[in-house]
Coordinates of N, CA and C in Angstrom, one line a residue:
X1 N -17.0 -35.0 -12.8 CA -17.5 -33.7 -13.4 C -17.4 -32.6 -12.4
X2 N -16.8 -31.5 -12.5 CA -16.8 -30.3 -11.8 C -17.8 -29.2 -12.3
X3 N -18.4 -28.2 -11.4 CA -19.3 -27.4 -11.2 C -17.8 -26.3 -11.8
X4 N -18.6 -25.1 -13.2 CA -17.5 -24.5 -13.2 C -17.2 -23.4 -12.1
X5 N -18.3 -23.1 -11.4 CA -18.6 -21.9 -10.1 C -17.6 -22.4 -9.3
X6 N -17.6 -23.8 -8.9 CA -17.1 -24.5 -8.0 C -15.2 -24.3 -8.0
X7 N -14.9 -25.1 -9.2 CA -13.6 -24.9 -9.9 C -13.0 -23.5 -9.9
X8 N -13.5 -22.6 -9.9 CA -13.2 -21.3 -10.2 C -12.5 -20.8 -8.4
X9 N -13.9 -21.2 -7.9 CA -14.0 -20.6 -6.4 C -12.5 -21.5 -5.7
X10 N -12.2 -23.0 -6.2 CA -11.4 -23.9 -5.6 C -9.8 -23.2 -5.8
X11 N -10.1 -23.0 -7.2 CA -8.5 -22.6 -7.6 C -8.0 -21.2 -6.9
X12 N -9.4 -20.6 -6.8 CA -9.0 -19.0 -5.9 C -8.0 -19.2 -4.5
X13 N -9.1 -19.9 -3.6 CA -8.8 -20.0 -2.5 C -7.4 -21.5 -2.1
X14 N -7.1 -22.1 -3.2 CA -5.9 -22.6 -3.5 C -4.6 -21.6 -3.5
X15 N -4.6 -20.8 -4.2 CA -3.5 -19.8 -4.6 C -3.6 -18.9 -3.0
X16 N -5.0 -18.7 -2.8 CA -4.6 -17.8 -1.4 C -4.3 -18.6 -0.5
X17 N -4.1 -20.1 -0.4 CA -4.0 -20.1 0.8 C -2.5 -21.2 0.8
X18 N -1.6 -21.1 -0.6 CA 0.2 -21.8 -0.8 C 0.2 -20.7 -0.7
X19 N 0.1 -19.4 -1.5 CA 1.1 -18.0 -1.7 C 0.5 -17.2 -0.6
X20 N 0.0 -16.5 0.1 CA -1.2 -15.8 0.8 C -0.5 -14.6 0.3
X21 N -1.2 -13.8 -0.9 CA -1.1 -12.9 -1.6 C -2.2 -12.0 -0.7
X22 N -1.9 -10.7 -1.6 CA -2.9 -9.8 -1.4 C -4.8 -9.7 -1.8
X23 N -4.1 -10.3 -2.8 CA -5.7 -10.5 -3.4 C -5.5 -11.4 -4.9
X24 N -6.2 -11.9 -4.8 CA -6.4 -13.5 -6.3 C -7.6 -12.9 -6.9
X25 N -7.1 -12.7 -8.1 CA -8.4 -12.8 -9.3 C -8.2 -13.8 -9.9
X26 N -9.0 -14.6 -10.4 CA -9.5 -15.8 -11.0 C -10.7 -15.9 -12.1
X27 N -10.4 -16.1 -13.6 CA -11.6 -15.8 -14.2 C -11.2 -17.1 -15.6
X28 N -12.7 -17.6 -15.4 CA -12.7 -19.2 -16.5 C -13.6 -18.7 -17.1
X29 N -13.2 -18.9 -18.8 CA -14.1 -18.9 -19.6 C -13.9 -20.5 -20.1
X30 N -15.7 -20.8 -20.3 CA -16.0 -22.4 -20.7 C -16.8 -22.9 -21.5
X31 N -16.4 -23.6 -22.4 CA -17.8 -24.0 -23.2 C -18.6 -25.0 -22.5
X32 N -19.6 -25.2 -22.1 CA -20.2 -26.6 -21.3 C -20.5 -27.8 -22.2
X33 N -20.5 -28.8 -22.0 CA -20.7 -30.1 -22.9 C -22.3 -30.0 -22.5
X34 N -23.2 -29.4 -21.2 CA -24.4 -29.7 -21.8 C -25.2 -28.3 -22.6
X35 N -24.5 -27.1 -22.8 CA -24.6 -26.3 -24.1 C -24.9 -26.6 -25.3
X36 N -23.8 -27.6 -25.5 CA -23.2 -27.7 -27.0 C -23.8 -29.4 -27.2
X37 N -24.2 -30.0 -26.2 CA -24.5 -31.9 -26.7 C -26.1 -31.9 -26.4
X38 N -26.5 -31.0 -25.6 CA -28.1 -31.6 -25.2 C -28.9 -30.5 -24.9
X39 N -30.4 -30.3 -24.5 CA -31.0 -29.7 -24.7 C -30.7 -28.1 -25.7
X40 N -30.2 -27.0 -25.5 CA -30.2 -26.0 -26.2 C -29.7 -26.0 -27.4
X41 N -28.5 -26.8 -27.2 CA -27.8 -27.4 -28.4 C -27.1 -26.4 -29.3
X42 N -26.5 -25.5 -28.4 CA -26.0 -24.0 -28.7 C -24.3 -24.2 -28.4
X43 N -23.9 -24.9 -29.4 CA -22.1 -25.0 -29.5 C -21.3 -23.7 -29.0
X44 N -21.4 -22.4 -29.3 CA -20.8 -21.2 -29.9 C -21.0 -20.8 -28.0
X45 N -21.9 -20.8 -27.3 CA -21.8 -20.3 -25.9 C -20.7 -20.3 -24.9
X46 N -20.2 -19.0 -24.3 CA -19.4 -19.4 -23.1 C -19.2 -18.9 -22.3
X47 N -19.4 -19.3 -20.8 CA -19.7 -19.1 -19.6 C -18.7 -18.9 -19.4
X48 N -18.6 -17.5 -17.9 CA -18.0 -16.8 -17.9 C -17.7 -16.8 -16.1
X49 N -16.9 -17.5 -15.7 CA -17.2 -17.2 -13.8 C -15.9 -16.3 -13.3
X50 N -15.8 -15.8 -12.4 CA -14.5 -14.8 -11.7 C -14.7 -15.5 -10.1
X51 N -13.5 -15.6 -9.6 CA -13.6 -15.3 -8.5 C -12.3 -14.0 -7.9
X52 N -12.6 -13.0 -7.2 CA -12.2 -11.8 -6.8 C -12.0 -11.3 -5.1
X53 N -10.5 -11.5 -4.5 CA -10.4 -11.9 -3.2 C -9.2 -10.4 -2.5
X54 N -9.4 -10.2 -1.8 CA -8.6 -9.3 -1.3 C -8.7 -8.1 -1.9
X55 N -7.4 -7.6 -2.0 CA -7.6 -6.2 -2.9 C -8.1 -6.1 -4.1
X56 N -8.5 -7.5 -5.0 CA -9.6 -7.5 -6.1 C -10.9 -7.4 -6.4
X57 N -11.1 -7.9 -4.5 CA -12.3 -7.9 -4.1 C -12.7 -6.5 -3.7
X58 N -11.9 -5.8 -3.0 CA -11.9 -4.3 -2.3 C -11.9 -2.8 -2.5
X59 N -11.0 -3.3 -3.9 CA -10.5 -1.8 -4.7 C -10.9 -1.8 -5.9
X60 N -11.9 -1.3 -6.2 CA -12.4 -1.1 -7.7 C -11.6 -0.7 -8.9
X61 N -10.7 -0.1 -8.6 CA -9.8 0.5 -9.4 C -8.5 -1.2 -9.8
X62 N -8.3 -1.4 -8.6 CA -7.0 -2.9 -8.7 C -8.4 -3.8 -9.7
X63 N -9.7 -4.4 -9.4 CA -10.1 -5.0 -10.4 C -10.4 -4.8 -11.5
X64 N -10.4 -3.8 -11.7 CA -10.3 -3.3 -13.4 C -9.6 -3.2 -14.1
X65 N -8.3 -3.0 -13.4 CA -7.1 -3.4 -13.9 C -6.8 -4.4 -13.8
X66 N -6.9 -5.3 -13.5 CA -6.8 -6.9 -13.8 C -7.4 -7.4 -14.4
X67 N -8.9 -7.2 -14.3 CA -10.1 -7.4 -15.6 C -9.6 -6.9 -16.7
X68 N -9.1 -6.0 -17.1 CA -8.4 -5.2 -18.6 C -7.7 -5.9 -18.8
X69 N -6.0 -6.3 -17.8 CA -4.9 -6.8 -17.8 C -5.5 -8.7 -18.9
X70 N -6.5 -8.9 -18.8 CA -7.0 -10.2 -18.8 C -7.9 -10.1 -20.0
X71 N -8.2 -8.8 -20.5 CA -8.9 -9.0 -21.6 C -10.6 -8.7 -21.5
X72 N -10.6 -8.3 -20.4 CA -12.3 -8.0 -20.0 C -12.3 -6.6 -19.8

């Protein structure tokens, strides 16, 4: 079982460190199995994590255009 924070943050610093790009944005949308199977029992939910590195991290303007480019 993976942590989705975790996964998010793994695949960022993956990409930066085979390509060493300028900057990695990274963004998982997820339903959780314990959402939708046990306690709240709320199917329809979905978590939302980014991770934002270099110039996505730095330049407000480059992450919003990536966030848009992506649908957010």
């Amino acid at each position: 079982m993976q942590v989705q924070e975790r996964l998010t943050a793994q695949i960022g610093d993956c990409i930066s460190e085979v390509l060493e790009p300028q900057g990695v944005a990274v963004v998982i949308e997820a339903t959780h199995g314990c959402m939708t199977c046990r306690g709240v029992e709320t199917p329809d939910v979905v978590m939302t994590t980014s991770r934002m590195t270099g110039v996505f991290r730095e330049d407000d303007k480059a992450r919003r255009e990536v966030l848009s480019l992506m649908g957010f």
